[in-house]
Short mmCIF file of C-alpha atoms in Angstrom, two decimals:
data_model
loop_
_atom_site.label_atom_id
_atom_site.label_comp_id
_atom_site.label_asym_id
_atom_site.label_seq_id
_atom_site.Cartn_x
_atom_site.Cartn_y
_atom_site.Cartn_z
CA MET A 21 -22.64 27.66 -13.06
CA GLU A 22 -25.71 25.48 -12.21
CA ARG A 23 -25.09 23.03 -9.40
CA GLU A 24 -26.34 19.93 -11.35
CA PHE A 25 -24.17 20.92 -14.31
CA ILE A 26 -20.99 21.24 -12.20
CA ALA A 27 -21.69 18.02 -10.35
CA GLU A 28 -22.06 16.32 -13.77
CA ARG A 29 -18.80 17.69 -15.13
CA GLN A 30 -16.98 16.94 -11.81
CA LYS A 31 -17.96 13.27 -12.23
CA GLY A 32 -16.80 13.28 -15.83
CA LEU A 33 -13.46 14.75 -14.90
CA GLN A 34 -12.93 12.21 -12.22
CA ALA A 35 -13.64 9.36 -14.55
CA TYR A 36 -11.11 10.94 -17.04
CA LEU A 37 -8.46 11.21 -14.30
CA ASP A 38 -9.07 7.63 -13.19
CA VAL A 39 -8.38 6.47 -16.68
CA ILE A 40 -5.20 8.49 -17.02
CA THR A 41 -3.80 7.55 -13.47
CA THR A 42 -4.47 3.68 -14.16
CA HIS A 43 -2.61 4.00 -17.47
CA HIS A 44 1.02 2.92 -16.64
CA ILE A 45 2.86 5.24 -19.19
CA LEU A 46 0.55 8.25 -18.84
CA SER A 47 0.51 8.17 -14.93
CA ASN A 48 4.37 8.63 -15.12
CA CYS A 49 4.12 11.54 -17.57
CA GLU A 50 5.48 14.82 -16.36
CA ALA A 51 2.42 16.77 -17.53
CA VAL A 52 0.12 14.59 -15.44
CA LYS A 53 2.30 14.85 -12.29
CA LYS A 54 2.62 18.62 -12.64
CA PHE A 55 -1.25 18.90 -12.93
CA LEU A 56 -1.92 16.73 -9.90
CA ASP A 57 1.01 17.92 -7.68
CA PRO A 58 2.38 21.19 -9.08
CA ASN A 59 4.38 22.12 -5.97
CA SER A 60 6.35 18.84 -6.08
CA TYR A 61 7.21 19.05 -9.79
CA SER A 62 7.96 22.73 -10.18
CA VAL A 63 11.72 22.28 -10.70
CA ASN A 64 13.14 22.55 -14.33
CA TYR A 65 15.32 19.54 -14.50
CA THR A 66 16.42 20.17 -18.09
CA GLU A 67 18.22 23.36 -16.86
CA ILE A 68 19.65 21.50 -13.86
CA ALA A 69 20.97 18.64 -16.16
CA LEU A 70 22.53 21.33 -18.50
CA GLN A 71 24.31 22.89 -15.53
CA HIS A 72 25.83 19.62 -14.40
CA VAL A 73 26.85 18.52 -17.97
CA SER A 74 28.44 21.93 -18.53
CA MET A 75 30.51 21.46 -15.40
CA PHE A 76 31.46 17.96 -16.59
CA PHE A 77 32.64 19.34 -19.99
CA ARG A 78 35.02 21.79 -18.15
CA SER A 79 37.03 18.90 -16.69
CA GLU A 80 36.49 16.62 -19.80
CA PRO A 81 36.93 18.68 -22.96
CA LYS A 82 37.19 15.88 -25.41
CA TRP A 83 33.30 15.42 -25.29
CA GLU A 84 31.00 17.59 -27.36
CA VAL A 85 27.08 17.82 -27.33
CA VAL A 86 25.50 17.27 -30.66
CA GLU A 87 21.80 17.76 -29.55
CA PRO A 88 19.47 17.15 -26.66
CA LEU A 89 17.28 14.06 -26.94
CA LYS A 90 14.13 15.50 -25.51
CA ASP A 91 11.82 13.18 -23.51
CA ILE A 92 13.06 9.91 -24.99
CA GLY A 93 12.89 8.31 -21.54
CA TRP A 94 10.03 8.01 -18.90
CA ARG A 95 11.79 9.43 -15.97
CA ILE A 96 11.11 13.14 -15.16
CA ARG A 97 14.44 13.60 -13.53
CA LYS A 98 16.54 11.84 -16.13
CA LYS A 99 17.80 13.79 -19.31
CA TYR A 100 19.59 12.44 -22.47
CA PHE A 101 22.03 14.23 -24.85
CA LEU A 102 23.51 12.93 -28.09
CA MET A 103 27.37 13.22 -27.85
CA LYS A 104 30.39 12.86 -29.96
CA ILE A 105 34.07 12.73 -29.34
CA LYS A 106 36.05 15.50 -30.85
CA ASN A 107 38.72 13.20 -32.31
CA GLN A 108 36.12 10.82 -33.71
CA PRO A 109 33.29 13.06 -35.05
CA LYS A 110 31.32 10.21 -36.72
CA GLU A 111 30.94 8.04 -33.66
CA ARG A 112 27.70 8.86 -31.64
CA LEU A 113 27.12 8.34 -27.98
CA VAL A 114 24.33 8.96 -25.57
CA LEU A 115 24.88 10.84 -22.27
CA SER A 116 22.31 10.34 -19.57
CA TRP A 117 22.19 12.53 -16.47
CA THR A 118 19.99 11.85 -13.48
CA ASP A 119 19.77 12.91 -9.82
CA LEU A 120 19.72 10.46 -6.83
CA GLY A 121 16.63 8.63 -5.93
CA PRO A 122 14.93 7.69 -2.53
CA ASP A 123 16.62 4.20 -2.43
CA LYS A 124 20.13 5.51 -2.45
CA TYR A 125 21.66 3.85 0.74
CA LEU A 126 25.36 3.59 -0.46
CA SER A 127 27.79 6.18 1.05
CA ASP A 128 29.06 8.79 -1.37
CA LYS A 129 32.42 7.17 -1.46
CA ASP A 130 31.03 3.67 -2.16
CA LEU A 131 28.71 5.14 -4.79
CA GLN A 132 31.27 6.92 -6.71
CA TYR A 133 33.51 3.76 -6.71
CA ALA A 134 30.64 1.55 -7.76
CA VAL A 135 29.63 3.73 -10.62
CA LYS A 136 33.22 4.02 -11.94
CA LEU A 137 33.37 0.12 -11.74
CA LEU A 138 30.50 -0.16 -14.24
CA SER A 139 32.85 0.62 -17.23
CA SER A 140 34.89 -2.47 -16.35
CA CYS A 141 31.88 -4.92 -16.54
CA SER A 142 32.27 -7.22 -19.49
CA HIS A 143 29.34 -9.54 -20.27
CA PRO A 144 27.88 -10.66 -23.73
CA TYR A 145 24.38 -9.51 -22.59
CA VAL A 146 25.42 -6.18 -20.80
CA TYR A 147 25.56 -3.01 -22.90
CA LYS A 148 28.98 -1.41 -22.77
CA VAL A 149 29.51 1.80 -20.51
CA THR A 150 32.15 4.11 -22.10
CA PHE A 151 32.22 6.49 -19.05
CA ALA A 152 30.45 6.95 -15.67
CA ILE A 153 30.95 9.25 -12.82
CA ALA A 154 28.85 10.23 -9.71
CA ASN A 155 28.90 12.92 -7.02
CA GLU A 156 26.81 13.53 -3.88
CA SER A 157 23.63 14.52 -5.77
CA SER A 158 23.66 13.15 -9.27
CA ALA A 159 25.35 10.80 -11.87
CA LEU A 160 26.40 10.92 -15.40
CA VAL A 161 26.83 7.91 -17.75
CA ILE A 162 27.96 7.77 -21.44
CA ARG A 163 27.22 4.85 -23.66
CA PRO A 164 27.39 4.12 -27.53
CA PHE A 165 24.29 5.23 -29.35
CA SER A 166 22.49 2.45 -31.36
CA GLU A 167 20.48 3.23 -34.37
CA LYS A 168 18.42 0.05 -33.97
CA GLY A 169 17.16 1.25 -30.60
CA THR A 170 15.81 -0.94 -27.84
CA LEU A 171 13.68 -4.09 -27.65
CA LYS A 172 10.79 -1.89 -26.96
CA ASP A 173 11.50 0.02 -30.20
CA LEU A 174 11.51 -3.33 -32.08
CA ILE A 175 8.15 -4.36 -30.65
CA TYR A 176 6.44 -1.07 -31.28
CA LYS A 177 8.17 -0.39 -34.59
CA ALA A 178 9.35 2.91 -33.16
CA LYS A 179 12.31 5.38 -33.85
CA PRO A 180 14.79 5.59 -31.06
CA LYS A 181 15.00 9.40 -31.08
CA ASP A 182 11.22 9.96 -30.71
CA PRO A 183 9.68 11.03 -27.40
CA PHE A 184 8.59 8.25 -25.07
CA LEU A 185 4.88 8.89 -25.17
CA LYS A 186 4.88 9.16 -29.03
CA LYS A 187 6.72 5.89 -29.38
CA TYR A 188 4.88 3.67 -26.92
CA CYS A 189 1.57 5.16 -25.60
CA ASN A 190 -0.63 4.54 -28.55
CA PRO A 191 1.01 2.27 -31.11
CA LYS A 192 -0.61 2.07 -34.63
CA LYS A 193 -0.03 -1.67 -34.95
CA ILE A 194 0.05 -4.36 -32.17
CA GLN A 195 2.06 -7.35 -33.11
CA GLY A 196 4.25 -9.59 -31.01
CA LEU A 197 7.69 -11.17 -31.89
CA GLU A 198 8.17 -14.58 -33.46
CA LEU A 199 8.51 -17.51 -31.25
CA GLN A 200 12.24 -17.96 -31.92
CA GLN A 201 12.88 -14.30 -30.99
CA ILE A 202 10.94 -14.72 -27.83
CA LYS A 203 12.88 -17.90 -26.82
CA THR A 204 16.33 -16.43 -27.73
CA TYR A 205 15.84 -12.98 -26.19
CA GLY A 206 14.22 -14.46 -23.13
CA ARG A 207 17.10 -16.86 -22.51
CA GLN A 208 19.71 -14.17 -22.98
CA ILE A 209 17.97 -11.91 -20.49
CA LEU A 210 17.65 -14.69 -17.84
CA GLU A 211 21.27 -15.41 -18.30
CA VAL A 212 22.45 -11.92 -17.47
CA LEU A 213 20.04 -11.68 -14.50
CA LYS A 214 21.41 -14.93 -13.12
CA PHE A 215 25.06 -13.49 -13.55
CA LEU A 216 24.09 -10.38 -11.62
CA HIS A 217 22.32 -12.20 -8.82
CA GLU A 218 25.24 -14.43 -8.47
CA LYS A 219 27.60 -11.45 -8.15
CA GLY A 220 25.29 -9.90 -5.47
CA PHE A 221 24.73 -6.90 -7.69
CA PRO A 222 21.20 -5.55 -7.24
CA TYR A 223 19.29 -4.64 -10.47
CA GLY A 224 15.35 -4.44 -10.26
CA HIS A 225 15.04 -2.30 -13.41
CA LEU A 226 14.20 -4.75 -16.13
CA HIS A 227 11.77 -3.62 -18.80
CA SER A 228 11.92 -3.68 -22.64
CA ALA A 229 13.23 -0.12 -23.08
CA ASN A 230 16.19 -1.25 -20.81
CA VAL A 231 17.12 -3.94 -23.35
CA MET A 232 19.46 -2.72 -26.11
CA LEU A 233 19.52 -4.66 -29.36
CA ASP A 234 22.83 -5.47 -30.88
CA GLY A 235 22.07 -7.55 -33.97
CA ASP A 236 20.23 -10.62 -32.66
CA THR A 237 21.70 -10.06 -29.08
CA CYS A 238 19.90 -8.46 -26.23
CA LYS A 239 22.07 -6.32 -23.82
CA LEU A 240 20.94 -5.00 -20.45
CA LEU A 241 21.06 -1.22 -19.84
CA ASP A 242 21.14 1.05 -16.83
CA LEU A 243 22.84 -1.13 -14.30
CA GLU A 244 23.57 2.08 -12.34
CA ASN A 245 19.86 2.61 -11.47
CA SER A 246 19.81 0.55 -8.38
CA LEU A 247 23.07 2.09 -7.11
CA LEU A 248 21.58 5.61 -7.53
CA GLY A 249 18.37 4.55 -5.64
CA LEU A 250 15.95 5.08 -8.67
CA PRO A 251 12.48 3.56 -8.50
CA SER A 252 11.68 0.67 -10.91
CA PHE A 253 9.48 1.09 -14.01
CA TYR A 254 7.09 -1.46 -12.45
CA ARG A 255 7.27 -0.16 -8.85
CA SER A 256 3.54 0.43 -8.72
CA TYR A 257 2.90 -3.22 -9.44
CA CYS A 258 5.44 -4.61 -7.12
CA SER A 259 4.04 -2.49 -4.29
CA GLN A 260 0.77 -4.30 -4.48
CA PHE A 261 2.07 -7.84 -3.85
CA ARG A 262 3.75 -8.83 -0.56
CA LYS A 263 5.35 -11.95 -1.99
CA ILE A 264 7.56 -9.82 -4.35
CA ASN A 265 9.77 -8.73 -1.43
CA THR A 266 13.34 -9.13 -2.91
CA LEU A 267 15.04 -7.58 -5.70
CA GLU A 268 15.46 -11.05 -7.38
CA GLY A 269 11.68 -11.36 -7.06
CA VAL A 270 11.24 -7.94 -8.70
CA ASP A 271 13.48 -8.96 -11.54
CA VAL A 272 11.46 -12.09 -12.23
CA HIS A 273 8.12 -10.16 -11.95
CA CYS A 274 9.45 -7.60 -14.45
CA PHE A 275 10.62 -10.41 -16.74
CA GLY A 276 6.96 -11.62 -16.80
CA HIS A 277 5.89 -8.23 -18.06
CA LEU A 278 8.72 -8.25 -20.71
CA LEU A 279 7.84 -11.71 -21.96
CA PHE A 280 4.08 -10.72 -22.13
CA GLU A 281 5.14 -7.63 -24.14
CA MET A 282 7.25 -9.76 -26.51
CA THR A 283 4.46 -12.30 -26.97
CA TYR A 284 1.48 -9.92 -27.46
CA GLY A 285 3.01 -6.70 -28.67
CA ARG A 286 1.56 -4.77 -25.72
CA PRO A 287 1.85 -4.69 -21.90
CA PRO A 288 -0.88 -6.54 -19.81
CA ASP A 289 -4.11 -4.72 -19.24
CA THR A 290 -4.31 -5.70 -15.52
CA ILE A 291 -1.95 -7.41 -12.96
CA PRO A 292 -2.66 -10.32 -12.03
CA VAL A 293 -3.69 -11.57 -15.39
CA GLU A 294 -6.73 -13.77 -15.22
CA SER A 295 -6.52 -15.31 -18.66
CA PHE A 296 -4.04 -15.21 -21.55
CA PRO A 297 -4.86 -14.79 -25.24
CA PRO A 298 -3.64 -17.41 -27.71
CA ALA A 299 0.17 -17.55 -27.87
CA PRO A 300 2.67 -18.97 -30.33
CA SER A 301 3.31 -21.77 -27.91
CA VAL A 302 1.81 -23.37 -24.75
CA PHE A 303 5.31 -23.12 -23.14
CA VAL A 304 5.08 -19.30 -23.25
CA VAL A 305 1.72 -19.34 -21.53
CA SER A 306 3.13 -21.77 -18.78
CA VAL A 307 5.98 -19.23 -18.02
CA LEU A 308 3.51 -16.31 -17.98
CA GLU A 309 1.16 -18.26 -15.61
CA SER A 310 4.12 -18.88 -13.23
CA ILE A 311 4.70 -15.19 -12.90
CA LEU A 312 1.63 -13.05 -13.63
CA THR A 313 -1.34 -14.92 -12.31
CA CYS A 314 -3.14 -14.40 -9.07
CA GLU A 315 -1.83 -17.79 -7.82
CA ALA A 316 1.73 -16.73 -8.56
CA MET A 317 1.24 -13.52 -6.69
CA LYS A 318 0.09 -15.50 -3.60
CA ASN A 319 2.85 -18.28 -3.75
CA GLY A 320 5.73 -16.07 -4.75
CA MET A 321 7.92 -15.60 -7.81
CA PRO A 322 9.93 -18.52 -9.26
CA THR A 323 13.64 -18.21 -9.29
CA VAL A 324 15.66 -17.25 -12.51
CA SER A 325 17.29 -20.83 -12.36
CA ARG A 326 13.79 -22.31 -12.34
CA LEU A 327 12.77 -20.32 -15.33
CA LEU A 328 15.85 -21.35 -17.24
CA GLN A 329 14.91 -25.07 -16.72
CA MET A 330 11.36 -24.56 -18.25
CA PRO A 331 10.81 -26.02 -21.80
CA LEU A 332 10.53 -22.58 -23.41
CA PHE A 333 14.15 -21.74 -22.67
CA SER A 334 16.01 -25.00 -21.77
CA ASP A 335 16.52 -26.03 -25.44
CA VAL A 336 17.97 -22.59 -26.58
CA LEU A 337 21.52 -22.69 -27.70
CA LEU A 338 23.66 -19.59 -26.93
CA THR A 339 26.51 -19.03 -29.54
CA ASN A 340 28.16 -16.14 -27.75
CA SER A 341 31.50 -17.30 -26.29
CA GLU A 342 32.61 -14.09 -24.46
CA LYS A 343 33.61 -14.76 -20.97
CA PRO A 344 31.84 -12.60 -18.46
CA GLN A 345 33.90 -10.52 -16.10
CA PHE A 346 32.84 -8.15 -13.22
CA LYS A 347 35.10 -7.92 -10.39
CA ILE A 348 33.63 -6.42 -7.26
CA PRO A 349 35.82 -5.83 -4.13
CA THR A 350 34.80 -7.67 -0.93
CA LYS A 351 34.22 -4.37 0.94
CA LEU A 352 31.99 -3.05 -1.88
CA LYS A 353 30.11 -6.36 -1.93
CA GLU A 354 29.16 -5.89 1.82
CA ALA A 355 28.06 -2.35 1.07
CA LEU A 356 25.91 -3.45 -1.78
CA LYS A 357 24.36 -6.23 0.27
CA THR A 358 23.34 -3.73 3.04
CA SER A 359 21.98 -1.38 0.29
CA LYS A 360 19.93 -4.16 -1.16
CA GLU A 361 18.53 -5.15 2.21
CA CYS A 362 17.47 -1.36 2.87
CA ILE A 363 15.82 -1.25 -0.60
CA GLU A 364 13.86 -4.42 0.15
CA LYS A 365 12.90 -3.15 3.59
CA ARG A 366 11.49 -0.04 2.10
CA LEU A 367 9.52 -2.01 -0.48
CA THR A 368 8.01 -4.07 2.24
CA GLU A 369 6.95 -1.04 4.28
CA GLU A 370 5.45 0.47 1.11
CA GLN A 371 3.48 -2.73 0.55
CA LYS A 372 2.13 -2.56 4.08
CA LEU A 373 0.90 1.07 3.54
CA PHE A 374 -0.63 -0.01 0.37
CA HIS A 375 -2.68 -2.82 2.01
CA GLN A 376 -3.70 -0.67 4.72
CA HIS A 377 -5.03 1.97 2.28
CA ARG A 378 -6.81 -0.72 0.30
CA ARG A 379 -8.57 -2.11 3.37
CA LEU A 380 -9.59 1.38 4.29
CA THR A 381 -10.87 2.19 0.77
CA ARG A 382 -12.80 -1.08 0.69
CA ALA A 383 -14.38 -0.31 4.12
CA GLN A 384 -15.42 3.21 3.03
CA SER A 385 -16.85 1.99 -0.29
CA HIS A 386 -18.76 -0.69 1.51
CA HIS A 387 -20.20 1.68 4.10
CA GLY A 388 -20.93 4.25 1.37
CA SER A 389 -22.95 1.83 -0.88
CA GLU A 390 -26.70 2.38 -1.21
CA GLU A 391 -27.51 -1.18 0.16
CA GLU A 392 -25.40 -0.53 3.29
CA LYS A 393 -27.11 2.94 3.83
CA LYS A 394 -30.54 1.26 3.62
CA LYS A 395 -29.35 -1.34 6.12
CA ARG A 396 -28.16 1.37 8.56
CA LYS A 397 -31.50 3.31 8.21
CA ILE A 398 -33.48 0.08 9.04
CA LEU A 399 -31.23 -0.50 12.00
CA ALA A 400 -31.47 3.07 13.19
CA ARG A 401 -35.30 2.82 13.03
CA LYS A 402 -35.37 -0.45 15.07
CA LYS A 403 -32.92 0.93 17.65
CA SER A 404 -35.01 4.08 18.08
CA LYS A 405 -38.24 2.02 18.51
CA ARG A 406 -36.42 -0.33 21.04
CA SER A 407 -35.07 2.62 23.04
CA ALA A 408 -38.55 4.40 23.10
CA TYR A 409 -40.08 1.04 24.25
CA GLU A 410 -37.46 0.54 26.97
CA SER A 411 -37.70 4.26 28.12
CA GLY A 412 -41.54 3.78 28.44
CA GLU A 413 -41.11 0.57 30.54
CA GLU A 414 -38.50 2.26 32.73
CA HIS A 415 -40.95 5.22 33.33
CA SER A 416 -43.81 2.82 34.32
CA ALA A 417 -41.55 0.90 36.59
CA LYS A 418 -40.43 4.12 38.32
CA TYR A 419 -44.02 5.20 38.73
CA SER A 420 -45.04 1.77 40.14
CA ASN A 421 -42.07 1.90 42.64
CA SER A 422 -42.85 5.47 43.87
CA ASN A 423 -46.60 4.36 44.57
CA ASN A 424 -45.37 1.26 46.39
CA SER A 425 -43.04 3.25 48.61
CA ALA A 426 -45.81 5.81 49.28
CA GLY A 427 -48.09 2.97 50.45
CA SER A 428 -45.60 1.35 52.75
CA GLY A 429 -44.65 4.71 54.31
CA THR A 430 -48.26 5.31 55.49
CA SER A 431 -48.54 1.88 57.18
CA SER A 432 -45.13 1.83 58.92
CA PRO A 433 -46.11 4.05 61.94
CA LEU A 434 -48.92 1.51 62.70
CA THR A 435 -46.55 -1.55 63.11
CA SER A 436 -45.17 -2.54 66.47
CA PRO A 437 -43.22 -5.54 67.80
CA SER A 438 -45.72 -5.99 70.64
CA SER A 439 -48.64 -6.66 68.38
CA PRO A 440 -48.91 -8.91 65.41
CA THR A 441 -49.19 -7.56 61.88
CA PRO A 442 -52.73 -7.31 60.81
CA PRO A 443 -53.89 -9.96 58.42
CA SER A 444 -54.09 -8.80 54.70
CA THR A 445 -57.60 -8.62 53.15
CA ALA A 446 -58.77 -8.71 49.62
CA GLY A 447 -59.13 -4.89 49.55
CA ALA A 448 -55.61 -4.24 50.58
CA SER A 449 -54.00 -6.97 48.43
CA SER A 450 -52.17 -4.38 46.18
CA ILE A 451 -50.04 -3.13 49.09
CA PRO A 452 -47.12 -5.47 50.03
CA PRO A 453 -46.54 -6.17 53.78
CA ALA A 454 -43.88 -4.07 55.62
CA PRO A 455 -40.67 -5.72 56.61
CA PRO A 456 -40.29 -6.44 60.39
CA PRO A 457 -38.42 -3.67 62.26
CA PRO A 458 -35.24 -4.48 64.26
CA PRO A 459 -35.57 -5.26 67.98
CA LEU A 460 -35.76 -2.19 70.25
CA SER A 461 -33.34 -1.63 73.07
CA PRO A 462 -34.59 -1.03 76.59
CA ALA A 463 -33.58 2.66 76.42
CA ALA A 464 -35.84 3.15 73.38
CA PRO A 465 -38.85 5.37 74.16
CA PRO A 466 -42.25 4.14 73.22
CA PRO A 467 -43.73 5.54 70.10
CA PRO A 468 -46.35 8.29 70.62
CA PRO A 469 -49.84 7.41 69.92
CA SER A 470 -50.64 7.99 66.22
CA THR A 471 -53.56 10.22 65.13
CA GLU A 472 -53.17 9.41 61.58
CA VAL A 473 -56.01 7.82 59.64
CA PRO A 474 -54.57 5.33 57.18
CA MET A 475 -55.36 5.85 53.61
CA GLN A 476 -57.26 2.75 52.32
CA PRO A 477 -59.26 2.58 49.11
CA SER A 478 -62.27 0.94 50.67
CA PRO A 479 -61.96 0.19 54.51
CA ARG A 480 -64.20 -2.52 55.85
CA PRO A 481 -65.47 -3.00 59.49
CA ASP A 482 -63.21 -5.96 60.39
CA VAL A 483 -60.06 -3.91 59.34
CA SER A 484 -61.19 -0.85 61.65
CA ALA A 485 -61.76 -3.14 64.56
CA SER A 486 -58.34 -4.70 64.25
CA ARG A 487 -56.63 -1.35 64.05
CA GLY A 488 -58.63 -0.06 67.04
CA ALA A 489 -57.28 -2.97 69.13
CA LEU A 490 -53.76 -2.15 67.91
CA LEU A 491 -54.04 1.46 68.99
CA SER A 492 -55.36 0.58 72.54
CA SER A 493 -52.48 -1.91 72.98
CA ILE A 494 -50.01 0.84 72.06
CA GLN A 495 -51.55 3.23 74.52
CA ASN A 496 -51.58 0.79 77.45
CA PHE A 497 -47.96 -0.26 76.88
CA GLN A 498 -45.74 -0.16 80.05
CA LYS A 499 -41.94 0.02 79.83
CA GLY A 500 -41.49 -1.78 83.20
CA THR A 501 -42.78 -4.92 81.88
CA LEU A 502 -39.74 -5.28 79.61
CA LYS A 503 -36.81 -7.56 80.68
CA LYS A 504 -33.59 -5.92 81.23
CA THR A 505 -30.74 -6.78 78.76
CA GLN A 506 -26.90 -6.33 78.94
CA THR A 507 -25.26 -4.50 76.05
CA CYS A 508 -21.65 -5.24 75.13
CA ASP A 509 -20.23 -2.06 73.44
CA TYR A 510 -17.12 -2.82 71.18
CA SER A 511 -17.09 0.64 69.43
CA ALA A 512 -14.38 2.14 71.92
CA PRO A 513 -10.71 1.83 70.78
CA ARG A 514 -8.65 -0.92 72.39
CA ILE A 515 -5.07 -0.23 73.45
CA SER A 516 -2.77 -3.28 73.93
#
């Protein structure tokens, strides 16, 4: 329990936590969140999911649970189950249950209708939804299970049923995809994003684990996430940059992460990216530079149409001839537009808070640095010296003024308008002459003869003679010799 040992261990623990919280996958892990904030993550969501799924099976008895798929996703509040249909026991499906998120702005009625509408979406690059239902607190979606897994499983050589951390957190081998795969998969993903943007359907949840592989075709997953108000996988990155302020911009930024992962077999270490390792093609780097560099963050994200025109994707031939179909009623389109605006507004407010916090942190670290502390100490010393010097000057000035006022007070009774002021001498040069008094009125009594002896440092004979003449003139003063004057008094009130 020594103080030095505890301080050293505390620094080590802080460094350990800094590494964990800056790791994108580990920072979203349930164990980390429970350790840092146990009160907010005390609910057992697996039990809640089982309760909701059991209630669903009462109304839909044709479904049957094969096994729970524990921790295959990164969301704490989203649970997965392997399913089958009783009439078709060989066919496997995946049921996902999740509660509603902070960006849920649709009314319950619009939400339930929009979620049911997902099963009618037909697009060559959207993964089919078998069944979907939502209520006022959660949603449940069933899709076919793919043995191949997602695009992320392909990149990391992982098994789809393994836990998320085991599959992606520390891969044994890091290897990107071939150039033709990057071009084809990238073009397919951009095509489906363009389709959703044109339909006015908000997405914002693109990442490699949300792209299912069906042969050589990429198909988008989890279209329901934006309807349910769930946060994006890359939300922490989007919150840092004010130019990513629309869901279209979020999709493009997420596509940059996905393209980097396909190219290098791993996510980027930091965002923005300062320099890119050697890539299979310079065209790949040009696309990445338009999305993930510091300049791109300042200028804003390119549009999906602009990315499709870039050399990396413009020459890719798409062989799928399936016609996309996704009919959204006009009333629901208006509700989706309003919901999208609310989501973007909350993102903008979050970005403002982030920048305020970053400015405050920079100021604190600046003022807490050793160099700044030394500067403050030097300034404090200079200030204390200056204040001590000024207080000393002020004290001496007060002392001098008090002496001057005392000197003028002793000589004031000796002045009179009937006699001139005595000339100053070298001995009395330190005492300033007294100001002339105001003229006396006729009724003013003569001053009594003074018996005071003036305090002079070294009186001389000529000064004594002058003052004697002054005293004699005061004693011989006669009031009758003064001329009469007429006084006009304006102090009384006037009544008109």
